Coordinates of C-alpha atoms and ligand atoms in Angstrom, one line a residue:
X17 CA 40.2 49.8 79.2
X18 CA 40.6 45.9 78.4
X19 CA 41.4 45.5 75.2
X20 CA 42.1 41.6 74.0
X21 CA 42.1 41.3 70.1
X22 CA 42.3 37.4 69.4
X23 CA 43.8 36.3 66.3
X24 CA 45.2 32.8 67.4
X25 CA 45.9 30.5 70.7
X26 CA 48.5 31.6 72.1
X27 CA 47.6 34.8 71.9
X28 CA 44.3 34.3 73.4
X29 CA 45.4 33.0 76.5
X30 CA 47.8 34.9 76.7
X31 CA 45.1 38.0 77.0
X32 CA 43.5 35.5 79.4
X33 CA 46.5 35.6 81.5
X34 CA 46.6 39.2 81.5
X35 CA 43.1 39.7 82.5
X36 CA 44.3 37.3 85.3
X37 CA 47.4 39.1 86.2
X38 CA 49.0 35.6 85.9
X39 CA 52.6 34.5 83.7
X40 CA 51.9 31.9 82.4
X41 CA 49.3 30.3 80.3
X42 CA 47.1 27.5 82.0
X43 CA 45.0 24.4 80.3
X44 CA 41.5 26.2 79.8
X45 CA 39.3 25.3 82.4
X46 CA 36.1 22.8 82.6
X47 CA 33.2 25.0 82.3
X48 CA 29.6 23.9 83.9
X49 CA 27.3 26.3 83.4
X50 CA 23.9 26.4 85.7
X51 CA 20.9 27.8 83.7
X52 CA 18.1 28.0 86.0
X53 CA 14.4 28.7 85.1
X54 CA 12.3 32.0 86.2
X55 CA 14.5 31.8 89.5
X56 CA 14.3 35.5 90.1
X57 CA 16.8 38.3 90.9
X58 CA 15.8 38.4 94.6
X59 CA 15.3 35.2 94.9
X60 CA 18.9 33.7 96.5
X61 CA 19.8 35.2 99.6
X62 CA 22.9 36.0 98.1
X63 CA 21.0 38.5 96.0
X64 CA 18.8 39.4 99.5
X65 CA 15.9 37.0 100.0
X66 CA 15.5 36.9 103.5
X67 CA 12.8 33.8 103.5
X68 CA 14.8 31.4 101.3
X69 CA 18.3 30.0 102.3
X70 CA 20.0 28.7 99.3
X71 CA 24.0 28.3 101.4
X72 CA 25.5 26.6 98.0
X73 CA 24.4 29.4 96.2
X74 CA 25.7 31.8 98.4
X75 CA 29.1 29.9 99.0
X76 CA 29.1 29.6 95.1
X77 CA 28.9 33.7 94.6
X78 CA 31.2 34.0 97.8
X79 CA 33.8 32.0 96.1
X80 CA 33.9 33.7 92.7
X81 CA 32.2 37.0 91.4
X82 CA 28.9 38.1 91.6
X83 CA 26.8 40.4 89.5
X84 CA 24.3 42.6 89.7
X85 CA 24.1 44.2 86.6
X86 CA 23.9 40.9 84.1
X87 CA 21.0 40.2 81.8
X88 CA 19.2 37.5 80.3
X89 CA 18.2 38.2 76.4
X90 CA 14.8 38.4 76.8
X91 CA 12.0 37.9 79.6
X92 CA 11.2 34.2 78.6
X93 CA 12.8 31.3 78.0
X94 CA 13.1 30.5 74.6
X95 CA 14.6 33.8 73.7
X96 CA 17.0 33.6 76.3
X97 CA 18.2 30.0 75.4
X98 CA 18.4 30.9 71.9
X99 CA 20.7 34.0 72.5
X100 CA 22.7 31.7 74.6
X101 CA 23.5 29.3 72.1
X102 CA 23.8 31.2 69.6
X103 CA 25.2 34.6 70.2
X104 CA 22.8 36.6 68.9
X105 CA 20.1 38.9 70.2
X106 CA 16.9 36.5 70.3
X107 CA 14.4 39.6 68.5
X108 CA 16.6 39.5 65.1
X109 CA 15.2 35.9 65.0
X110 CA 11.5 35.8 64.0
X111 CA 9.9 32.4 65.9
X112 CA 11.8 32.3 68.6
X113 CA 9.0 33.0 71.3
X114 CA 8.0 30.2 73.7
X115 CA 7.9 27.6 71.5
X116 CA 5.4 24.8 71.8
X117 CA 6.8 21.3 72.6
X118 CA 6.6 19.8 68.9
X119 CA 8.5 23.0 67.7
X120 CA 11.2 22.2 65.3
X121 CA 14.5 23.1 66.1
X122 CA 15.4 27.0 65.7
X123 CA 18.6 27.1 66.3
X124 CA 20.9 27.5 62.9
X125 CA 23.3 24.2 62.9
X126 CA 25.7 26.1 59.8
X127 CA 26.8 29.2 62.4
X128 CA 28.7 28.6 65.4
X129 CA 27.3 28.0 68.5
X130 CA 28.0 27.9 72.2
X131 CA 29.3 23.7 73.0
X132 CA 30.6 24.1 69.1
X133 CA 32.9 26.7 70.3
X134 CA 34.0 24.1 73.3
X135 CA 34.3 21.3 70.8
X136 CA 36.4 22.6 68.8
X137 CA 38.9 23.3 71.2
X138 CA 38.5 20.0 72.5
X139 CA 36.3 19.6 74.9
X140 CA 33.6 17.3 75.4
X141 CA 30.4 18.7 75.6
X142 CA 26.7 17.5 77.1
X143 CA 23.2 19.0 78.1
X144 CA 21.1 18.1 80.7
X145 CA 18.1 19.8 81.5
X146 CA 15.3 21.7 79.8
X147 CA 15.9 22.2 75.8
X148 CA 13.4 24.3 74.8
X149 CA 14.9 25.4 71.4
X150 CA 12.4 22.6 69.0
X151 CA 13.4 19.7 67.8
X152 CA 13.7 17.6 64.7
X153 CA 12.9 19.4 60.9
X154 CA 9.5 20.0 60.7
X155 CA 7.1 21.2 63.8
X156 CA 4.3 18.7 64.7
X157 CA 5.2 16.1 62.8
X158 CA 8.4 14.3 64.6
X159 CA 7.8 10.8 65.0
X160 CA 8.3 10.4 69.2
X161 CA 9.2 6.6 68.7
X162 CA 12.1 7.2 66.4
X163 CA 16.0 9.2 67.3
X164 CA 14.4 13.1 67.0
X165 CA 16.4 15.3 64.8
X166 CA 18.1 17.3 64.5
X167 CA 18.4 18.2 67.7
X168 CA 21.4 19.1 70.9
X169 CA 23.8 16.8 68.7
X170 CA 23.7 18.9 65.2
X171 CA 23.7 21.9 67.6
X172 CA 27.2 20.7 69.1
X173 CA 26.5 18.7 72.0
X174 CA 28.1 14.8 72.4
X175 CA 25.8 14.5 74.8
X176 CA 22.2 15.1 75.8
X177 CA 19.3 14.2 78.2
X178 CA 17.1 16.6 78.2
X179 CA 12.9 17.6 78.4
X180 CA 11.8 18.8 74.9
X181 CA 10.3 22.2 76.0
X182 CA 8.8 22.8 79.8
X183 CA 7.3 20.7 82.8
X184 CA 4.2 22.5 81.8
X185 CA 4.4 21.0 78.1
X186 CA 4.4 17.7 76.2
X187 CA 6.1 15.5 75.4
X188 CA 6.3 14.7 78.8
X189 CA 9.2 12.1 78.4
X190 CA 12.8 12.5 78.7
X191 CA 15.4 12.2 75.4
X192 CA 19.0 11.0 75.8
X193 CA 21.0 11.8 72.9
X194 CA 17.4 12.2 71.0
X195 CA 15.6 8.9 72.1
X196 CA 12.6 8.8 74.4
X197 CA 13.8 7.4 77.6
X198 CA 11.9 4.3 79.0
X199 CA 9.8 4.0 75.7
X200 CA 7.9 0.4 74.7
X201 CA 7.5 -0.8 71.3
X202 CA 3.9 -2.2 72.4
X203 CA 3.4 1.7 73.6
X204 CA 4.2 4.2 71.6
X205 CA 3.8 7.7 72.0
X206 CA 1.6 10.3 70.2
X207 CA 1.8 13.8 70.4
X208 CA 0.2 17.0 69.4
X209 CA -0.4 20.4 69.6
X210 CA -4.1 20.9 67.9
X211 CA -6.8 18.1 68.5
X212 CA -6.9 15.7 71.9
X213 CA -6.6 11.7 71.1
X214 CA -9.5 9.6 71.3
X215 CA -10.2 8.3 74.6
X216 CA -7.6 10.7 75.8
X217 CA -8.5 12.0 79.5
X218 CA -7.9 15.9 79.1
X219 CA -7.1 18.3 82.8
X220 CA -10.8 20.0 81.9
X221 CA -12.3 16.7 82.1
X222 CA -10.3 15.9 85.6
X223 CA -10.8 18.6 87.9
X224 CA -11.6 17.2 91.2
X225 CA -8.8 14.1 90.7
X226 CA -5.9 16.7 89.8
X227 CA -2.5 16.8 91.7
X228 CA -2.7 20.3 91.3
X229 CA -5.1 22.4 89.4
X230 CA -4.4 25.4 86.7
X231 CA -5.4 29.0 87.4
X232 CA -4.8 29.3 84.1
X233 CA -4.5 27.4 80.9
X234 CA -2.8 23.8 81.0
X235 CA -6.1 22.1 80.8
X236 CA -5.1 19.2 77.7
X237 CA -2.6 16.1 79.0
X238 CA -2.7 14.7 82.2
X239 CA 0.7 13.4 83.2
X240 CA 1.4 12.6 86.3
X241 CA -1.9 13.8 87.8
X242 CA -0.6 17.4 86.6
X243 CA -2.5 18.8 83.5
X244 CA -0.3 20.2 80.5
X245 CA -0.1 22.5 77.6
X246 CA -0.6 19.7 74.6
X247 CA -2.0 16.9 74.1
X248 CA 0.1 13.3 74.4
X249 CA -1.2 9.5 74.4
X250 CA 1.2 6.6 74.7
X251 CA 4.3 5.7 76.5
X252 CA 2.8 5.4 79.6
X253 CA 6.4 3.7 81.3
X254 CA 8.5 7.1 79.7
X255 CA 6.4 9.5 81.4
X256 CA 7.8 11.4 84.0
X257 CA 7.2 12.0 87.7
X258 CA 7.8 15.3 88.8
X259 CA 8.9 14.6 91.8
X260 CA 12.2 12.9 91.0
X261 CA 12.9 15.2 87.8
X262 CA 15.8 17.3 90.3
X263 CA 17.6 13.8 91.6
X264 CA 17.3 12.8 87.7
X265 CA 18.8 15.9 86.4
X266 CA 21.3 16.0 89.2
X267 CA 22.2 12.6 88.8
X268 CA 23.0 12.7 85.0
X269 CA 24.8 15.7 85.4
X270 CA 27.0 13.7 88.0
X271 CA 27.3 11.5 85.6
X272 CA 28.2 13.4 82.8
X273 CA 31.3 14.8 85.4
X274 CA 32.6 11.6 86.4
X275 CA 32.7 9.8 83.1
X276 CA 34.4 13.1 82.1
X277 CA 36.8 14.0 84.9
X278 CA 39.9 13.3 82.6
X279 CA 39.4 15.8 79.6
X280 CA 37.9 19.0 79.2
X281 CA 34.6 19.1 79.2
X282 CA 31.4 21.7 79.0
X283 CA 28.4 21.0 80.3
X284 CA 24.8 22.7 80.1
X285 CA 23.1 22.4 83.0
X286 CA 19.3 23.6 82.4
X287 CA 17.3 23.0 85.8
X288 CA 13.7 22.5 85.5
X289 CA 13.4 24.3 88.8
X290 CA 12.2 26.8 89.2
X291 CA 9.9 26.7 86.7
X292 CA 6.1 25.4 86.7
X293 CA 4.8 23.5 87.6
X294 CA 6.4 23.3 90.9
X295 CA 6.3 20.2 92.5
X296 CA 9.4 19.7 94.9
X297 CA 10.7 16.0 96.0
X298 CA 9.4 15.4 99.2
X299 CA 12.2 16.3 101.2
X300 CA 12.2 19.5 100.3
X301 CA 8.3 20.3 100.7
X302 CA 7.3 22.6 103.8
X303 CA 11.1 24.0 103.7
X304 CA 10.5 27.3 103.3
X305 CA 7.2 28.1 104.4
X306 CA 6.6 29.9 101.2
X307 CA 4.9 26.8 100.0
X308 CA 6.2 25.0 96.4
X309 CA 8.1 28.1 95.0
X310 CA 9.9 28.7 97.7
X311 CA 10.2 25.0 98.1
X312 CA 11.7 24.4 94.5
X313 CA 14.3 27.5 94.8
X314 CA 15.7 25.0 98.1
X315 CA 15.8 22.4 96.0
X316 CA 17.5 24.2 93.5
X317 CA 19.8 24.9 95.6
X318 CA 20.6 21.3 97.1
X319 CA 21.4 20.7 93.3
X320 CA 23.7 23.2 92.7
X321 CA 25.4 22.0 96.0
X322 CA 25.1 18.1 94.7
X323 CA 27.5 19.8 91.6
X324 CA 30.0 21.8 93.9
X325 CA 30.2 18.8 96.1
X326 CA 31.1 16.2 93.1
X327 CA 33.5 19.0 91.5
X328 CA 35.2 19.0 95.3
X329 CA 35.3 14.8 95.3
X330 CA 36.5 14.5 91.9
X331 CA 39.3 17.1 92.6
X332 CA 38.1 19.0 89.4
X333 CA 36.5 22.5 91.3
X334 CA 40.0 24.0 90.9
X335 CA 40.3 23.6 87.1
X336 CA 36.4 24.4 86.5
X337 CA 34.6 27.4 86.0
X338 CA 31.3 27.4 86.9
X339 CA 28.9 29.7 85.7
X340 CA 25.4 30.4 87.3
X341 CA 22.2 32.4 86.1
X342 CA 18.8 32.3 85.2
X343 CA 16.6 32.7 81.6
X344 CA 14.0 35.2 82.8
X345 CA 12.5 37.1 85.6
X346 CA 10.6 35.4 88.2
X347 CA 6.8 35.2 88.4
X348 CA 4.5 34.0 91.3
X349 CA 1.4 32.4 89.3
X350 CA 2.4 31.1 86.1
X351 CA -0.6 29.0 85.6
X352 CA -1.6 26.9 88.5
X353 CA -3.0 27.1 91.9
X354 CA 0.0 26.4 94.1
X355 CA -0.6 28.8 96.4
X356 CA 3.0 30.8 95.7
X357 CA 0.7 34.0 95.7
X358 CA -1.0 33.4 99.2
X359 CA 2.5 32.3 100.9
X360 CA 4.7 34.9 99.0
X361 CA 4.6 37.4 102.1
X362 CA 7.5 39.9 102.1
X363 CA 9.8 38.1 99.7
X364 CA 10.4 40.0 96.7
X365 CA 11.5 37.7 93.9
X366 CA 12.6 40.3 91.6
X367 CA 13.9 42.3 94.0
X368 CA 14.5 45.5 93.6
X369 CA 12.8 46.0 90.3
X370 CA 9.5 46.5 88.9
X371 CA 8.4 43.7 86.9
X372 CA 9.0 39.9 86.0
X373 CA 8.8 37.2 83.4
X374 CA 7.2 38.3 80.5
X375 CA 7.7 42.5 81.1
X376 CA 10.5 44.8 79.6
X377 CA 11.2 46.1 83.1
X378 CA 13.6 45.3 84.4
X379 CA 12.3 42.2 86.6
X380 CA 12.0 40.6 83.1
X381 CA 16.0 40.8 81.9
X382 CA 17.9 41.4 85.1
X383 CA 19.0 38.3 86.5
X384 CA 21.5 36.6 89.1
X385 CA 24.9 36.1 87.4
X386 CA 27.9 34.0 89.9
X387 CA 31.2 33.4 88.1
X388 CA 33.4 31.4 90.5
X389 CA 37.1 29.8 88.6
X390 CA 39.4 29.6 91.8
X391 CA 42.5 31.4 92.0
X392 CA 41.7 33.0 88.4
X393 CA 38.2 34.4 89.1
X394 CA 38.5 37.1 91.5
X395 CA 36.2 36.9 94.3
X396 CA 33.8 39.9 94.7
X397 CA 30.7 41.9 93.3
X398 CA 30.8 43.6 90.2
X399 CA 28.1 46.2 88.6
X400 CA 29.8 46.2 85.0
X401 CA 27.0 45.1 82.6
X402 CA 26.9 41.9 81.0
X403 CA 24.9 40.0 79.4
X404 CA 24.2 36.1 78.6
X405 CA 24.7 37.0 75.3
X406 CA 28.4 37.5 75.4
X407 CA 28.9 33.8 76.5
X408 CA 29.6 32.5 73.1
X409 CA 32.5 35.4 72.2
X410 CA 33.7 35.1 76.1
X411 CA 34.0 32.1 75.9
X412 CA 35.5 31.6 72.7
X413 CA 37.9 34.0 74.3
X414 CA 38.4 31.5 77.0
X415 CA 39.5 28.4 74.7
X416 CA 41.1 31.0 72.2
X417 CA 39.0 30.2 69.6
X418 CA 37.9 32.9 66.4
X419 CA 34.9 33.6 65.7
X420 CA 34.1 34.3 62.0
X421 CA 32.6 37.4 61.6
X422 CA 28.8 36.0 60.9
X423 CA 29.0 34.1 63.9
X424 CA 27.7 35.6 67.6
X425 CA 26.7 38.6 66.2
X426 CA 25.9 40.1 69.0
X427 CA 28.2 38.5 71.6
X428 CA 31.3 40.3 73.2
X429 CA 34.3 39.1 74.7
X430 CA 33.3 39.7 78.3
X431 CA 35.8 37.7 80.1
X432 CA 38.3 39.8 81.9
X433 CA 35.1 41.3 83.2
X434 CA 33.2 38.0 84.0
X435 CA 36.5 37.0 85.8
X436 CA 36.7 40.2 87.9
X437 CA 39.5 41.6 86.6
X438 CA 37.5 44.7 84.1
X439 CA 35.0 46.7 85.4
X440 CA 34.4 47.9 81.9
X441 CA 31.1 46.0 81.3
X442 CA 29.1 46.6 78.0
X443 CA 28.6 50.2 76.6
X444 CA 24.7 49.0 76.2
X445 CA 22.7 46.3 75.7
X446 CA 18.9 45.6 74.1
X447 CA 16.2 44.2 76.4
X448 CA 13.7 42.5 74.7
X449 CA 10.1 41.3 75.6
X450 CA 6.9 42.8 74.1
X451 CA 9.1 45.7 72.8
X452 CA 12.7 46.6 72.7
X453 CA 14.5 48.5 75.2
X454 CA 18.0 49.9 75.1
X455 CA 19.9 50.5 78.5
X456 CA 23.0 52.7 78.1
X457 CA 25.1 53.4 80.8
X458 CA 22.4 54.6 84.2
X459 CA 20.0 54.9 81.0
X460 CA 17.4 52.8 79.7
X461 CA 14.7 53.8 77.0
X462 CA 11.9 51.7 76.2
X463 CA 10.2 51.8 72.7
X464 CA 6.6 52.7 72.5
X465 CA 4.5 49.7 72.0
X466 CA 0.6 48.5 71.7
X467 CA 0.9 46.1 73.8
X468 CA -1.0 45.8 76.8
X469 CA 0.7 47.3 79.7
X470 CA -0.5 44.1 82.5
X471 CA -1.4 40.5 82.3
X472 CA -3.7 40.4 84.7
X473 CA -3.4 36.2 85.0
X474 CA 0.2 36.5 86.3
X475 CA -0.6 39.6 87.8
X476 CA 2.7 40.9 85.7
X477 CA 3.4 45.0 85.0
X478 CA 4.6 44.2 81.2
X479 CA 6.1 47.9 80.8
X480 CA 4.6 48.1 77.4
X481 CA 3.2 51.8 76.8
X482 CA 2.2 53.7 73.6
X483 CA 4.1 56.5 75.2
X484 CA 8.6 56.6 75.3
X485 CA 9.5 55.6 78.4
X486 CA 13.0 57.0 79.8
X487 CA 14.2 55.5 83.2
X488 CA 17.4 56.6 85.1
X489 CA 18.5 53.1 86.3
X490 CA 20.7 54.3 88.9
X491 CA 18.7 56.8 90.3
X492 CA 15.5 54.8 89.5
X493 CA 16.6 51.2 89.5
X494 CA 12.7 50.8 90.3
X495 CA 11.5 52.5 86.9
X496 CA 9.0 54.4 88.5
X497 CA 9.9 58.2 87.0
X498 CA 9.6 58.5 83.4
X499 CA 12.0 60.7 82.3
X500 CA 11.0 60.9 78.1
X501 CA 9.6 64.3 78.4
X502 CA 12.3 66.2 79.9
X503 CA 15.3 63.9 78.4
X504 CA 13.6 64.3 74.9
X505 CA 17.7 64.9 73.5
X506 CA 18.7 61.2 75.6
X507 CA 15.4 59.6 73.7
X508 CA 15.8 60.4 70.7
X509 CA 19.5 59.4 70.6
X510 CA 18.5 56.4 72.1
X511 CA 16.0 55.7 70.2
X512 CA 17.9 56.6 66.6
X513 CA 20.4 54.1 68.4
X514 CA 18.2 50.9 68.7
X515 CA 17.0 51.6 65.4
X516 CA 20.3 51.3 64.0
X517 CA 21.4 48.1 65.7
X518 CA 17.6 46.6 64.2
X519 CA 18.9 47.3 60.9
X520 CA 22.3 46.4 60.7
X521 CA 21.8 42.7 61.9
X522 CA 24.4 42.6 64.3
X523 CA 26.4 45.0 67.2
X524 CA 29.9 43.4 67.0
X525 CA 31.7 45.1 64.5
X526 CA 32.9 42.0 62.1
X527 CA 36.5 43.4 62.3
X528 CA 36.6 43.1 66.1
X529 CA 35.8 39.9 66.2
X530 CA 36.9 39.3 70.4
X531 CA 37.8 42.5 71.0
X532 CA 36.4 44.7 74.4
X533 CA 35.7 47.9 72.3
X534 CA 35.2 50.3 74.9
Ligands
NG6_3 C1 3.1 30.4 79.3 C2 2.5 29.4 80.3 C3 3.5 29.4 81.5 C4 4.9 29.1 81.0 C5 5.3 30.0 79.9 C6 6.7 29.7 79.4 C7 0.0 29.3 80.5 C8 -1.2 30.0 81.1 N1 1.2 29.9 80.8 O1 2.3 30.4 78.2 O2 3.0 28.5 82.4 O3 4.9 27.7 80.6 O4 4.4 30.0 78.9 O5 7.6 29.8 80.3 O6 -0.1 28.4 79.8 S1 9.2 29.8 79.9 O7 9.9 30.0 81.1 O8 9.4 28.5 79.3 O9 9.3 30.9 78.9
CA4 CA1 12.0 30.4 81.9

């Protein structure tokens, strides 16, 4: 048992140091934390694919600790992101589904949140990547040509360039620190969600010209040859090429470490790969055989590498934590014919589990996790269960900061177990899709719901059923033998369980503020 009650600094490294079995207290680390999209459990061979080779990933996880028992908040993105920054389970928050790409911003800017916690130990703090989490006041009617917000800066960030929402959405334009990149006065950009613009050329119109066609949806804006969710006229020298979105992202993030090399810094690191639509730079098309999702996981990977390699020249990998996961399951057609389903073979993305994006198995939740901090990460594979959700508290922990009690509510101190030195993971955790699921231990119990139980576009087994489901997760990690009838005592206490933690608004005890209670 870990216990590591934090009332001020010193104290809180000290607790750091004796998760690390060290004397004396070092200079918090850099952190850089890698948030991929819909890259799947199975889908690193560090994690078993046998198809895709992703070496930096692999010497990443070989360097620090792996997981194998770490979740995500919920089985899509937003969600995911939003219990990230914020600490908090993503179903207390109604309106924090996928949001469209004119969404305003849903993430409070009074509570504390993830880069807040860095910055007020010190740190400089920046984004690149996807967003996703709205921007500006009101949704629909930000004015495009004008600074967005609020936005990653009111959220805590001194620095952001980012993509509003997803490849697959407009605005199909890049923001740094809240600006459209690239963007002409004699051009400017109009966006929305409900009506096309005259004249506007729309993917339904386009068919036979398109880079790549939808299997489903994405049928409005044509950027880039690729049809969108969303409408967009207008700043036609800010629009982005697919193509080069990994060297762009890759390259500001390099950026963002050198200018930063001589203070602490955190930074957010929210690939685009490997979500849809997939269209991999041309070095890395053909790679895998697998065709462009397989291509895009190898091109996530050369990214992550292009970060461990400028950690390793700018002498900073020591003094750096870096964090690795991903927002949700994986899924093979997510809306557009490029051929993943035909060339997906024997690869499993989710691994061993049933399920994907979108479903309460657990292919929706249970994702890759790599903590690597040399010499105070231990190197190794741990099956304690964690969640992304336990970031904030973890790694308030981390730069001894307090929490107040309203903040995180549902984030833990994690990090003697993130660093390898607790095996004590969390006692249980809420899963979250179309319904809520509990796990608990080898337990988890999924609430009845009306949804429908497969989306037959994605081809995805949602888990939803009128009927409790009960799965033994050790025995079962599959969650093929529903155990509700014969566990009825294990359901209903599970059940009585989840419906308490609904109600009371929060899991971490205000009192405990960073304390491992169990
Ligand atoms: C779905 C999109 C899918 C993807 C997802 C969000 C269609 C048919 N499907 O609605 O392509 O964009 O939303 O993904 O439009 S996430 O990873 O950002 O949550
Ligand atoms: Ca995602």
């Amino acid at each position: 048992m870990e216990i590591c009650r934090i009332t001020f600094t010193s104290l809180a490294l000290g607790c750091v140091m004796l998760a690390m079995g060290h004397a004396k207290a070092p200079t918090p680390p850099n952190v850089v934390f890698i948030y991929a999209d819909d890259l799947g459990y199975g889908d690193t061979s560090i994690y078993g694919a046998k198809r895709v080779h992703t070496p930096n990933i692999d010497r990443l996880a070989r360097q620090g600790m792996r997981f194998t028992n770490a979740y995500s908040s919920s089985a899509t993105c937003t969600p995911s992101r939003y219990s990230v920054m914020t600490g908090s389970y993503a179903f207390r928050k109604p309106g924090t589904g996928v949001l469209p790409g004119d969404a305003a911003l849903i993430v409070p800017t009074d509570r504390a949140t993830l880069p807040d916690v860095f910055k007020k130990a010190g740190y400089t703090t920046g984004i690149v990547g996807k967003w996703h989490l709205g921007l500006g006041e009101k949704g629909g009617e930000q004015d495009w040509n004008e600074e967005v917000t609020p936005g990653p800066r009111e959220v805590g960030f001194d620095y952001s360039f980012i993509m509003a929402a997803t490849g697959d959405r407009v605005p199909c334009v890049y923001l740094e620190n809240q600006k459209v990149v690239g963007l002409v006065e004699e051009d400017p950009i109009h966006v929305s969600y409900k009506h096309a613009f005259p004249g506007e050329v729309t993917g339904d119109m386009e068919l036979d010209q398109l880079k790549m066609k939808p299997s489903a949806g994405h049928n409005q804006a044509v950027v880039n040859g690729i049809p969108r969710i969303g409408y967009m006229v207008g700043g036609k020298d800010a629009q982005w090429k697919d193509e080069d979105r990994a060297d762009l992202f890759t390259n500001k993030a390099i950026e963002f470490l050198e200018k930063n090399k001589d203070n602490p810094f955190f930074l957010y690191f929210a690939t685009h790969d490997i979500h849809v639509p997939r269209v991999p730079h041309s070095r890395f098309v053909g790679k895998t055989g697998m065709g462009a999702r397989g291509d895009v996981i190898v091109e996530l990977d050369w990214t992550v590498g292009k970060i461990l390699e400028t950690l390793d020249r700018l002498g900073l990998a020591k003094n750096t934590l870096v964090i690795l996961s991903s927002d949700n399951g994986p899924v093979i057609d997510d809306g557009y014919q490029d051929r993943a389903v035909e060339l997906l073979g024997d690869h499993k993305p989710a691994g061993p589990f049933r399920g994907g994006k979108y479903s309460m198995f657990e292919g929706g939740t249970r994702q890759p996790l790599i903590v690597r901090w040399p010499g105070h990460a231990k190197r190794g594979v741990s099956d304690a269960v964690v969640s992304q959700v336990d970031f904030l508290a973890s790694f308030a922990a981390l730069t001894g900061q307090q929490l107040e009690s309203e903040d995180a509510p549902d984030s833990f101190n994690l990090l003697p177990v993130l660093l390898g030195h607790s095996k004590v993971g969390r006692e249980d955790y809420v899963e979250y899709a179309g319904s809520l699921a509990i796990r608990e231990g080898k337990w988890k119990y999924i609430r009845p719901s009306k949804g429908a139980a497969f989306e037959p576009t994605t081809a995805t087994e949602l888990g939803n059923s009128p009927e409790d489901q009960l799965y033994d997760l050790i025995k079962d990690p599959g969650e093929r033998h529903n155990l509700a009838i014969e566990q009825s005592e294990v359901v209903r206490r599970l059940s009585t369980k989840l419906a308490r933690y609904e109600r009371d608004g929060r899991t971490r005890d205000a009192k405990d503020s960073l304390e491992v209670t169990h």
